[in-house]
Structures are given as C-alpha cells and as structure tokens.
PDB file of C-alpha atoms in Angstrom:
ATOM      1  CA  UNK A 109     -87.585  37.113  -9.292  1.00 55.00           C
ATOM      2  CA  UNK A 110     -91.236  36.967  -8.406  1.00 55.00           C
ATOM      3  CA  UNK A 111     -92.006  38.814 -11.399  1.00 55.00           C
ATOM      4  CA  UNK A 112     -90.103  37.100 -13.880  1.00 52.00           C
ATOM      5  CA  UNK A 113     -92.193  33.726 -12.482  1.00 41.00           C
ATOM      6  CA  UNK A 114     -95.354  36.134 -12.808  1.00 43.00           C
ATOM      7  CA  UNK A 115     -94.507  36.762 -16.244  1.00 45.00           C
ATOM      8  CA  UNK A 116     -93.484  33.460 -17.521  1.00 42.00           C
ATOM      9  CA  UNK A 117     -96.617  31.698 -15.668  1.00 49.00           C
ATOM     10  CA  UNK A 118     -98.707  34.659 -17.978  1.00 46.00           C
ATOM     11  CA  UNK A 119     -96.901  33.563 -21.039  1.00 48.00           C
ATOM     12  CA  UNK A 120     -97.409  29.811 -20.452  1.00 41.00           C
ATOM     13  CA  UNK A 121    -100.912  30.509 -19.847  1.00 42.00           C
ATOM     14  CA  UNK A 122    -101.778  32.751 -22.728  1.00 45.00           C
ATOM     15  CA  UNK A 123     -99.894  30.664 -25.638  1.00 42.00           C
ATOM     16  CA  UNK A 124    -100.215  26.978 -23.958  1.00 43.00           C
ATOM     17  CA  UNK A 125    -103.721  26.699 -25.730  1.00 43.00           C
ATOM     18  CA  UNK A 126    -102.249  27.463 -29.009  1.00 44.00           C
ATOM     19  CA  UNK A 127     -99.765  24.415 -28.936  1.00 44.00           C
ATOM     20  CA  UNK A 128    -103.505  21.978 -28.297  1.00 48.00           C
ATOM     21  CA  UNK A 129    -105.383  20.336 -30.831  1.00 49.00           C
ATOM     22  CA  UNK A 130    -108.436  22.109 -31.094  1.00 53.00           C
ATOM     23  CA  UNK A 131    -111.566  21.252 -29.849  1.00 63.00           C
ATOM     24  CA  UNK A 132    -113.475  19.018 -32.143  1.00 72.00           C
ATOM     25  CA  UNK A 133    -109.889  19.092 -34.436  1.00 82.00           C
ATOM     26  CA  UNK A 134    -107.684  16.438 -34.785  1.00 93.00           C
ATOM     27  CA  UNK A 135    -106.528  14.381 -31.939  1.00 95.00           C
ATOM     28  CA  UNK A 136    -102.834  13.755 -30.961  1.00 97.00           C
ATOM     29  CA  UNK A 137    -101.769  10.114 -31.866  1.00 97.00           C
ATOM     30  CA  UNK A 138     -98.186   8.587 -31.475  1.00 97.00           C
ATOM     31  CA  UNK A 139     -96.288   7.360 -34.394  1.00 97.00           C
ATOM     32  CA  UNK A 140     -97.120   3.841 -33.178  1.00 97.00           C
ATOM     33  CA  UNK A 141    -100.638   2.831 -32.223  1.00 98.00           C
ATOM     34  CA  UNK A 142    -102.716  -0.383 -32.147  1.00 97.00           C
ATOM     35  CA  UNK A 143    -105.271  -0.467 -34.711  1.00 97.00           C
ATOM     36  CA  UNK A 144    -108.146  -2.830 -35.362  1.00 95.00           C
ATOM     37  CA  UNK A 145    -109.674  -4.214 -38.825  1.00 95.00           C
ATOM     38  CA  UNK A 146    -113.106  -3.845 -38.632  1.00 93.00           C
ATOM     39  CA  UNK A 147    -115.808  -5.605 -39.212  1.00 92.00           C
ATOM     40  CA  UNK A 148    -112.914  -8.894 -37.807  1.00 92.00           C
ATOM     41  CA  UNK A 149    -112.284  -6.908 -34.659  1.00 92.00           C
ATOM     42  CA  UNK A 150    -108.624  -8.202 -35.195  1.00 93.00           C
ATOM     43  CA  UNK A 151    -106.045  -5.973 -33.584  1.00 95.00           C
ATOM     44  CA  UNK A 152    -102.217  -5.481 -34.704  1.00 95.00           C
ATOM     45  CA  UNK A 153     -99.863  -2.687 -33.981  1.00 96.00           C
ATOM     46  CA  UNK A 154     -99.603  -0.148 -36.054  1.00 97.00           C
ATOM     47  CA  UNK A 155     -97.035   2.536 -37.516  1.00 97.00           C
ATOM     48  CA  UNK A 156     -98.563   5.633 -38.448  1.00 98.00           C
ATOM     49  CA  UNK A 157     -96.408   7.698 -41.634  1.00 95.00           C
ATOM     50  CA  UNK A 158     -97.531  10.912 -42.490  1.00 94.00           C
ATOM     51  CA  UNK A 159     -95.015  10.503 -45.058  1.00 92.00           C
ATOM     52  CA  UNK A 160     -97.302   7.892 -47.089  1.00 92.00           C
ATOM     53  CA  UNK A 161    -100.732   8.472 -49.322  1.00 93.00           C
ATOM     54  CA  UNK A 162    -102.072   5.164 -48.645  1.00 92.00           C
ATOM     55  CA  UNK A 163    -102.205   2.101 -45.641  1.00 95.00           C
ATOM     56  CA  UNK A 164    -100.251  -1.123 -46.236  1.00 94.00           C
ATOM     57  CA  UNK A 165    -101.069  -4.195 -44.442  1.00 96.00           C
ATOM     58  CA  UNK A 166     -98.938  -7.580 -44.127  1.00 95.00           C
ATOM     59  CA  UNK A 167    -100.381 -10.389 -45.569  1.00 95.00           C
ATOM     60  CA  UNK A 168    -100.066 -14.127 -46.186  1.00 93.00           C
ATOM     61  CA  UNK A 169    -101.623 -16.922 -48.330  1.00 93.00           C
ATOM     62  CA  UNK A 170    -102.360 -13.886 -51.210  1.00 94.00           C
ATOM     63  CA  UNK A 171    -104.622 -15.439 -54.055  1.00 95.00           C
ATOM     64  CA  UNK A 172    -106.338 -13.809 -56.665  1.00 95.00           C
ATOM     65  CA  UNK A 173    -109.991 -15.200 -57.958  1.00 95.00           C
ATOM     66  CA  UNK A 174    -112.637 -13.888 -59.890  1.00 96.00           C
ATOM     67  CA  UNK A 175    -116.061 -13.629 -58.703  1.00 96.00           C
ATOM     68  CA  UNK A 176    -119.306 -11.251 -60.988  1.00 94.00           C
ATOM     69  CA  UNK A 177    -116.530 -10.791 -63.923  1.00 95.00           C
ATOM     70  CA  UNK A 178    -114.253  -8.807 -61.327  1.00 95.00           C
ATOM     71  CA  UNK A 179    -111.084  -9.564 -59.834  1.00 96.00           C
ATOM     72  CA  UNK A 180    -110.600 -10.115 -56.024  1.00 97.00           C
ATOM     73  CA  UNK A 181    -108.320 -11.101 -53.479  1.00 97.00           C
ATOM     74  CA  UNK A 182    -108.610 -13.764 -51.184  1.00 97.00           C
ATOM     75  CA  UNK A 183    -105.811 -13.147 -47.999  1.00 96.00           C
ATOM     76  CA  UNK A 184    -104.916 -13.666 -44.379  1.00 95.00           C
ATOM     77  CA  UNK A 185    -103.798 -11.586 -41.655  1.00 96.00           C
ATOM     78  CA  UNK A 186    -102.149 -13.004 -38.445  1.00 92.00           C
ATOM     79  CA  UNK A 187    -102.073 -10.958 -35.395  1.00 90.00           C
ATOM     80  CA  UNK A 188    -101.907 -11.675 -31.502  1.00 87.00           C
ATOM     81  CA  UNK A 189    -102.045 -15.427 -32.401  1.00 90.00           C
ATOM     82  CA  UNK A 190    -105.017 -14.892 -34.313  1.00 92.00           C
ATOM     83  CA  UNK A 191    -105.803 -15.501 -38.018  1.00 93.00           C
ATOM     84  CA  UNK A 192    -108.050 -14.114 -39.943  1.00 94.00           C
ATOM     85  CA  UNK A 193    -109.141 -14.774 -43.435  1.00 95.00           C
ATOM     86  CA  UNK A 194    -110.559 -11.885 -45.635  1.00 95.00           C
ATOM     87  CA  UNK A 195    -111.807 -11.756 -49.458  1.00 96.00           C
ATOM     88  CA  UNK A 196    -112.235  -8.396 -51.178  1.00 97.00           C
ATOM     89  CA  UNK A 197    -112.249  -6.804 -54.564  1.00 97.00           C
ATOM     90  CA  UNK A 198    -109.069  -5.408 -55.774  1.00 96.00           C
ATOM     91  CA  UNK A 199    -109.692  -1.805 -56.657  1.00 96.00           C
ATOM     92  CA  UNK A 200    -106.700  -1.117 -58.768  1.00 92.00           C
ATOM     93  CA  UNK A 201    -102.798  -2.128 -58.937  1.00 91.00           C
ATOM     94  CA  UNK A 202    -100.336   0.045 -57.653  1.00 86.00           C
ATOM     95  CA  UNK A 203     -96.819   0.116 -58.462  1.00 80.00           C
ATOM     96  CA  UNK A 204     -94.507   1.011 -55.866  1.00 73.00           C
ATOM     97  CA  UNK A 205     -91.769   2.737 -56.734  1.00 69.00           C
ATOM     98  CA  UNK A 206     -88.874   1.489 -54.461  1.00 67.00           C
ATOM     99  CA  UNK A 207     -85.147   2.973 -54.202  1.00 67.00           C
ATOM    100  CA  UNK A 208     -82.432   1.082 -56.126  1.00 67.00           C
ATOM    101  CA  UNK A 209     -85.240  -1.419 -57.355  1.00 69.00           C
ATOM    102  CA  UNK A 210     -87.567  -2.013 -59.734  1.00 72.00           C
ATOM    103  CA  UNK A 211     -91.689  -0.729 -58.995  1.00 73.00           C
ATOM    104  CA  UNK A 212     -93.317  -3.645 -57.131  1.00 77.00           C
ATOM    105  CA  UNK A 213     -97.034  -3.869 -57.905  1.00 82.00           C
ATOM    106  CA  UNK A 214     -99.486  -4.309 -55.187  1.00 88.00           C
ATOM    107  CA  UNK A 215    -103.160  -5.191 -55.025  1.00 94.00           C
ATOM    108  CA  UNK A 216    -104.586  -1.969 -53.468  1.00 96.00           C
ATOM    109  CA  UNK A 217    -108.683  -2.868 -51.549  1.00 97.00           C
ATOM    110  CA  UNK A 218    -110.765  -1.184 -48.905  1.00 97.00           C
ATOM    111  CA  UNK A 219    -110.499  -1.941 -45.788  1.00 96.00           C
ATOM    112  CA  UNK A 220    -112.175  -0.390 -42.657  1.00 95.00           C
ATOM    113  CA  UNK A 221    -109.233   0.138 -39.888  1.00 96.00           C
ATOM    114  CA  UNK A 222    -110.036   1.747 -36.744  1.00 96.00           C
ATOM    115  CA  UNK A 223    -108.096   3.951 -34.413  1.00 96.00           C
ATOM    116  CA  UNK A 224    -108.999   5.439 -31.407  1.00 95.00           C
ATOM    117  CA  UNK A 225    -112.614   6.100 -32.032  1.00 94.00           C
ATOM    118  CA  UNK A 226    -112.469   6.752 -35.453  1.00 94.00           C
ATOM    119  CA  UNK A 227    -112.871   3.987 -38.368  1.00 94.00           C
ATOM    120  CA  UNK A 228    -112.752   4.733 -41.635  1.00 94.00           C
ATOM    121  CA  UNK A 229    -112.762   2.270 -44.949  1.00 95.00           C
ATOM    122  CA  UNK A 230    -109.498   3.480 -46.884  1.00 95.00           C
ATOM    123  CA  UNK A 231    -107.651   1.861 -49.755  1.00 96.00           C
ATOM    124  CA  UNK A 232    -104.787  -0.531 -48.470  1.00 96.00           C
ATOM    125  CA  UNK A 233    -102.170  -1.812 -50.433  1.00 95.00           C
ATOM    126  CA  UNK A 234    -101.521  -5.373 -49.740  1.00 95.00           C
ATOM    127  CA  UNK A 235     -97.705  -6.384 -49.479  1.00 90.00           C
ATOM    128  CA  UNK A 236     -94.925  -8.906 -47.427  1.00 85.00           C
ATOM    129  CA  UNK A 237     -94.395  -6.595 -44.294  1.00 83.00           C
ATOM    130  CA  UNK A 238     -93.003  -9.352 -42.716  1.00 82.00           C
ATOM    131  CA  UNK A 239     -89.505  -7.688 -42.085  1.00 86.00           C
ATOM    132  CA  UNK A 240     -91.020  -4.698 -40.844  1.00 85.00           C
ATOM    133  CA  UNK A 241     -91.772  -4.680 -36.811  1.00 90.00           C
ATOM    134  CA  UNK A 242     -95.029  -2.987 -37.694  1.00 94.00           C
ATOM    135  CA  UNK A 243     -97.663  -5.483 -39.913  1.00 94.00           C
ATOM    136  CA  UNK A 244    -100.030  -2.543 -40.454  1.00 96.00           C
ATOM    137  CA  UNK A 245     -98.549   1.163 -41.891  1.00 96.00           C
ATOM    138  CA  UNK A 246    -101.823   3.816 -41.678  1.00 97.00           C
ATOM    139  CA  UNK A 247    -101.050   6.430 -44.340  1.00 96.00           C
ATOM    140  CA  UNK A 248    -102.319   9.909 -44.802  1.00 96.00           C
ATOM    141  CA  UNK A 249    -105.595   9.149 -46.648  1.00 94.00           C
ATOM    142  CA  UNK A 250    -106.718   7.737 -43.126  1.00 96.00           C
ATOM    143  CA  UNK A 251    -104.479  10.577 -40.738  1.00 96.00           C
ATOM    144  CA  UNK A 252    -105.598  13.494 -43.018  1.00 94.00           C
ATOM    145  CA  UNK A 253    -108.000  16.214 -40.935  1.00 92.00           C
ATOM    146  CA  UNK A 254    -108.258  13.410 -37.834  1.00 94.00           C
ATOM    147  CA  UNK A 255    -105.144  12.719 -36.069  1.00 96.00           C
ATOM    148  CA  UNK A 256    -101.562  14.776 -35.252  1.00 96.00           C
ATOM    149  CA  UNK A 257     -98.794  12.499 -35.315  1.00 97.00           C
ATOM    150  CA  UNK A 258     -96.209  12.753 -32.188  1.00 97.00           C
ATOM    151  CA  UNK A 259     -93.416  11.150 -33.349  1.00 95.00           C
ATOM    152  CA  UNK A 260     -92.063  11.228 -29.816  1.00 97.00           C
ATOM    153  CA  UNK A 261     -95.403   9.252 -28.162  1.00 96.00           C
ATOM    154  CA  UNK A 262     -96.872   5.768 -28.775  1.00 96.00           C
ATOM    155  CA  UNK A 263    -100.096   4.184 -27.975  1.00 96.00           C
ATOM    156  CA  UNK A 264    -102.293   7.674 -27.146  1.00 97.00           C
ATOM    157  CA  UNK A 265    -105.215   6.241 -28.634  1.00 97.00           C
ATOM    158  CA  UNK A 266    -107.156   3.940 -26.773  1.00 95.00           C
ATOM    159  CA  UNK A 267    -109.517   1.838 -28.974  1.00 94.00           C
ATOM    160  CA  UNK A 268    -112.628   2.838 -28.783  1.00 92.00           C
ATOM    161  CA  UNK A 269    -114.214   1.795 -31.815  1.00 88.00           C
ATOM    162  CA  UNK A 270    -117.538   2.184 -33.679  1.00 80.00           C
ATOM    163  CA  UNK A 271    -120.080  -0.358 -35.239  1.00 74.00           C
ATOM    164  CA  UNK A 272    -119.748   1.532 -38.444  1.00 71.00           C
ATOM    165  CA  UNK A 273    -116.864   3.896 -40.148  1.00 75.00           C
ATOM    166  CA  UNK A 274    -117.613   7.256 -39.012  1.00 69.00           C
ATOM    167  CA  UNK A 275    -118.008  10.145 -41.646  1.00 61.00           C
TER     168      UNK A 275
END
C-alpha cells in the first residue's frame, strides 16, 4: 500500500508540471471573465469563445457619420449603470453568416479591451447582444498565444490593466 502511494505521489509529481501553463505562456482564463474597454475604463462581463475569429460587443444608439472622407461610427455601451459614448472609424463590414438566416452585416472597429493584465486593440464587430447574458464576446484574435480557456472556471483573471495595449 505504501508503495502504491509512493508511486502515485512520483507520478503526480513528475507529469503535474506538464498539465501548467508555462512560464511566461499563456495564462488560464475561465470561459467568463470581466473585461474592461480601455482608454473608458468601463467594465462588463465577458464570454470568452475560442470558437470565434473576432470580439463582438453590444451596442445601442448605432449611427454612422462621416468625418476626413471616411466612414465612422458613433455608439454607446451601457454597463454597471454606466454609459459610455464612443466614436470610431469603421474598418470594414462583415457579414455574419447566421444558421437558418440570412448574413447580417456588422460594422467591424478597433477597440482596446483588457483582460487580466493584458490589453490589446482588436477588431470588434458591433451588433444587438442584448439577448445574450454576456454584452461583450472576446474572440480568438484577442485569446490567440495569451490565454487558455477553462470552460469549467469563471472570473480567474483579476483586472490588472495597463495604460497602454501591451505588445
């Protein structure tokens, strides 16, 4: 019996490290976090899908204006009783395809969005999540080469957030 314990508590010891994130790798995040929009310092919860390219973000009072011969976006974004008001170039359209419906086309701009202690400025499609419990959705363009996703954890990221997106 002694030995068997011996043996496991070896085993445990000698692969344990390899289930880690390595050091200076990605970090572990859960599949919901809370996120801030930098430079507003608002703060909303967040869902975090590998499964998606891009970020999406819930937003109200969308109007489109032109400003230098370009075409931008003026928005809001309402979180923890809090409203804030942004304005930002669209980058491109994207169209959405969605199942048993027609595309939808979405305004896709950067954005910085923090989490943990990373912030990084990342395209964001802007779209109604208002039926969704979740008004921000960080995609992979953001989670790629920083964060691990446990999809059985929330909320392992404190926020700890720059001045400036980090590299």
């Amino acid at each position: 019996m002694r030995r068997s314990v011996l043996l496991l508590s070896l085993a445990l010891v000698t692969i344990g490290p390899a289930f880690a994130a390595p050091p200076g790798g990605p970090e572990i995040a859960g599949w919901t976090e809370t996120a801030r929009l930098l430079p507003s310092g608002l703060e909303l919860p967040a869902k975090l899908d590998t499964g998606a390219e891009n970020s999406s973000l819930h937003v109200e009072r969308q109007r489109y204006f032109r400003r230098g011969g370009e075409r931008w976006v003026r928005f809001t974004v309402e979180a923890g009783g809090r409203r804030v008001g942004f304005e930002r170039r669209v980058l491109r359209k994207a169209a959405i395809k969605r199942h048993d419906e027609d595309s939808h086309v979405r305004p896709v701009v950067a954005m910085v969005i923090c989490l943990g202690s990373k912030a990084h400025e990342v395209e964001v499609n802007l779209v109604d999540r208002s039926r969704f419990d979740y008004p921000l959705l960080i995609g992979r363009s953001f989670l790629a080469g920083e964060f691990l996703v446990d999809t059985a954890a929330s909320n392992l990221q404190p926020l700890d957030c720059p001045e400036k997106p980090t590299q």
